[in-house]
Amino acid sequence: MARTDDIKRYLIEQFLLEVNVDEIDDDFDLLANGVVDSLGLLTLVGWLENTYKLDIDSLDILPENFRSVAAIDAFLTQADAVAIGAK
């Protein structure tokens, strides 16, 4: 299962979206369309930290990193690369 599908499932469950996973485009703007607000962003960050065993620095919590499922996935890919490089 793709990580993007996991992210979409979380968004659907957490924010009570009445859509299926395959109905959310990877580039759908979660912020501009009101799916995720500032409190929702903190909840999402907490889930990402727990699910993917990351420590997301407050400096990384920028709108562009969480604007869409594709942006979140790219952010996680970058975080994985940094974590591997730090070992």
PDB file of C-alpha atoms in Angstrom:
ATOM      1  CA  MET A   1       0.000   0.000   0.000  1.00  0.00           C
ATOM      2  CA  ALA A   2       1.323   3.409  -0.939  1.00  0.00           C
ATOM      3  CA  ARG A   3       2.123   5.935   1.754  1.00  0.00           C
ATOM      4  CA  THR A   4      -0.128   8.435  -0.027  1.00  0.00           C
ATOM      5  CA  ASP A   5      -3.079   6.071   0.498  1.00  0.00           C
ATOM      6  CA  ASP A   6      -2.279   5.913   4.225  1.00  0.00           C
ATOM      7  CA  ILE A   7      -2.225   9.707   4.383  1.00  0.00           C
ATOM      8  CA  LYS A   8      -5.526   9.947   2.512  1.00  0.00           C
ATOM      9  CA  ARG A   9      -7.159   7.379   4.830  1.00  0.00           C
ATOM     10  CA  TYR A  10      -6.022   9.362   7.844  1.00  0.00           C
ATOM     11  CA  LEU A  11      -7.401  12.598   6.382  1.00  0.00           C
ATOM     12  CA  ILE A  12     -10.724  10.938   5.607  1.00  0.00           C
ATOM     13  CA  GLU A  13     -11.021   9.442   9.104  1.00  0.00           C
ATOM     14  CA  GLN A  14      -9.738  12.439  11.055  1.00  0.00           C
ATOM     15  CA  PHE A  15     -11.513  15.188   9.168  1.00  0.00           C
ATOM     16  CA  LEU A  16     -14.677  13.202   8.397  1.00  0.00           C
ATOM     17  CA  LEU A  17     -14.443  13.594   4.661  1.00  0.00           C
ATOM     18  CA  GLU A  18     -17.206  11.789   2.846  1.00  0.00           C
ATOM     19  CA  VAL A  19     -15.060  10.578  -0.031  1.00  0.00           C
ATOM     20  CA  ASN A  20     -13.099   7.480  -0.900  1.00  0.00           C
ATOM     21  CA  VAL A  21      -9.312   7.334  -0.960  1.00  0.00           C
ATOM     22  CA  ASP A  22      -9.272   7.284  -4.760  1.00  0.00           C
ATOM     23  CA  GLU A  23     -11.382  10.459  -4.922  1.00  0.00           C
ATOM     24  CA  ILE A  24      -8.706  12.677  -3.348  1.00  0.00           C
ATOM     25  CA  ASP A  25      -6.161  13.853  -5.899  1.00  0.00           C
ATOM     26  CA  ASP A  26      -2.589  13.904  -4.627  1.00  0.00           C
ATOM     27  CA  ASP A  27      -2.353  17.617  -5.458  1.00  0.00           C
ATOM     28  CA  PHE A  28      -5.724  18.638  -3.917  1.00  0.00           C
ATOM     29  CA  ASP A  29      -5.037  21.731  -1.798  1.00  0.00           C
ATOM     30  CA  LEU A  30      -5.959  20.672   1.733  1.00  0.00           C
ATOM     31  CA  LEU A  31      -5.370  24.124   3.216  1.00  0.00           C
ATOM     32  CA  ALA A  32      -7.086  26.328   0.645  1.00  0.00           C
ATOM     33  CA  ASN A  33     -10.097  23.991   0.557  1.00  0.00           C
ATOM     34  CA  GLY A  34     -10.503  24.070   4.335  1.00  0.00           C
ATOM     35  CA  VAL A  35      -9.828  20.387   4.967  1.00  0.00           C
ATOM     36  CA  VAL A  36      -6.938  21.141   7.323  1.00  0.00           C
ATOM     37  CA  ASP A  37      -6.831  24.244   9.530  1.00  0.00           C
ATOM     38  CA  SER A  38      -4.126  25.245  12.025  1.00  0.00           C
ATOM     39  CA  LEU A  39      -5.329  22.847  14.732  1.00  0.00           C
ATOM     40  CA  GLY A  40      -5.776  20.118  12.142  1.00  0.00           C
ATOM     41  CA  LEU A  41      -2.219  20.716  10.965  1.00  0.00           C
ATOM     42  CA  LEU A  42      -0.889  20.063  14.466  1.00  0.00           C
ATOM     43  CA  THR A  43      -2.977  16.898  14.687  1.00  0.00           C
ATOM     44  CA  LEU A  44      -1.667  15.780  11.297  1.00  0.00           C
ATOM     45  CA  VAL A  45       1.937  16.468  12.323  1.00  0.00           C
ATOM     46  CA  GLY A  46       1.456  14.416  15.504  1.00  0.00           C
ATOM     47  CA  TRP A  47       0.060  11.513  13.481  1.00  0.00           C
ATOM     48  CA  LEU A  48       2.944  11.700  11.013  1.00  0.00           C
ATOM     49  CA  GLU A  49       5.473  11.693  13.852  1.00  0.00           C
ATOM     50  CA  ASN A  50       3.872   8.652  15.485  1.00  0.00           C
ATOM     51  CA  THR A  51       3.164   6.725  12.294  1.00  0.00           C
ATOM     52  CA  TYR A  52       6.487   7.297  10.577  1.00  0.00           C
ATOM     53  CA  LYS A  53       8.667   7.581  13.692  1.00  0.00           C
ATOM     54  CA  LEU A  54       9.798  11.121  12.936  1.00  0.00           C
ATOM     55  CA  ASP A  55      10.638  14.130  15.038  1.00  0.00           C
ATOM     56  CA  ILE A  56       9.243  17.021  13.021  1.00  0.00           C
ATOM     57  CA  ASP A  57      10.886  20.276  14.030  1.00  0.00           C
ATOM     58  CA  SER A  58       8.613  23.282  14.402  1.00  0.00           C
ATOM     59  CA  LEU A  59      10.660  24.990  11.680  1.00  0.00           C
ATOM     60  CA  ASP A  60       9.509  22.275   9.265  1.00  0.00           C
ATOM     61  CA  ILE A  61       5.832  23.020   9.882  1.00  0.00           C
ATOM     62  CA  LEU A  62       5.412  25.230   6.856  1.00  0.00           C
ATOM     63  CA  PRO A  63       2.208  25.364   4.824  1.00  0.00           C
ATOM     64  CA  GLU A  64       3.966  24.243   1.650  1.00  0.00           C
ATOM     65  CA  ASN A  65       5.020  20.977   3.359  1.00  0.00           C
ATOM     66  CA  PHE A  66       1.408  20.067   4.178  1.00  0.00           C
ATOM     67  CA  ARG A  67      -0.632  21.712   1.416  1.00  0.00           C
ATOM     68  CA  SER A  68      -1.445  18.431  -0.353  1.00  0.00           C
ATOM     69  CA  VAL A  69      -0.979  14.686  -0.033  1.00  0.00           C
ATOM     70  CA  ALA A  70       1.829  14.934  -2.602  1.00  0.00           C
ATOM     71  CA  ALA A  71       3.542  17.679  -0.563  1.00  0.00           C
ATOM     72  CA  ILE A  72       3.241  15.620   2.632  1.00  0.00           C
ATOM     73  CA  ASP A  73       4.674  12.567   0.878  1.00  0.00           C
ATOM     74  CA  ALA A  74       7.571  14.629  -0.521  1.00  0.00           C
ATOM     75  CA  PHE A  75       8.211  16.065   2.952  1.00  0.00           C
ATOM     76  CA  LEU A  76       8.292  12.544   4.428  1.00  0.00           C
ATOM     77  CA  THR A  77      10.667  11.379   1.703  1.00  0.00           C
ATOM     78  CA  GLN A  78      12.975  14.285   2.500  1.00  0.00           C
ATOM     79  CA  ALA A  79      12.719  13.613   6.254  1.00  0.00           C
ATOM     80  CA  ASP A  80      13.602   9.943   5.646  1.00  0.00           C
ATOM     81  CA  ALA A  81      16.650  10.970   3.624  1.00  0.00           C
ATOM     82  CA  VAL A  82      17.811  13.357   6.348  1.00  0.00           C
ATOM     83  CA  ALA A  83      17.301  10.697   9.042  1.00  0.00           C
ATOM     84  CA  ILE A  84      19.288   8.131   7.035  1.00  0.00           C
ATOM     85  CA  GLY A  85      22.061  10.656   6.429  1.00  0.00           C
ATOM     86  CA  ALA A  86      22.237  11.460  10.146  1.00  0.00           C
ATOM     87  CA  LYS A  87      22.909   7.849  11.094  1.00  0.00           C
TER      88      LYS A  87
END
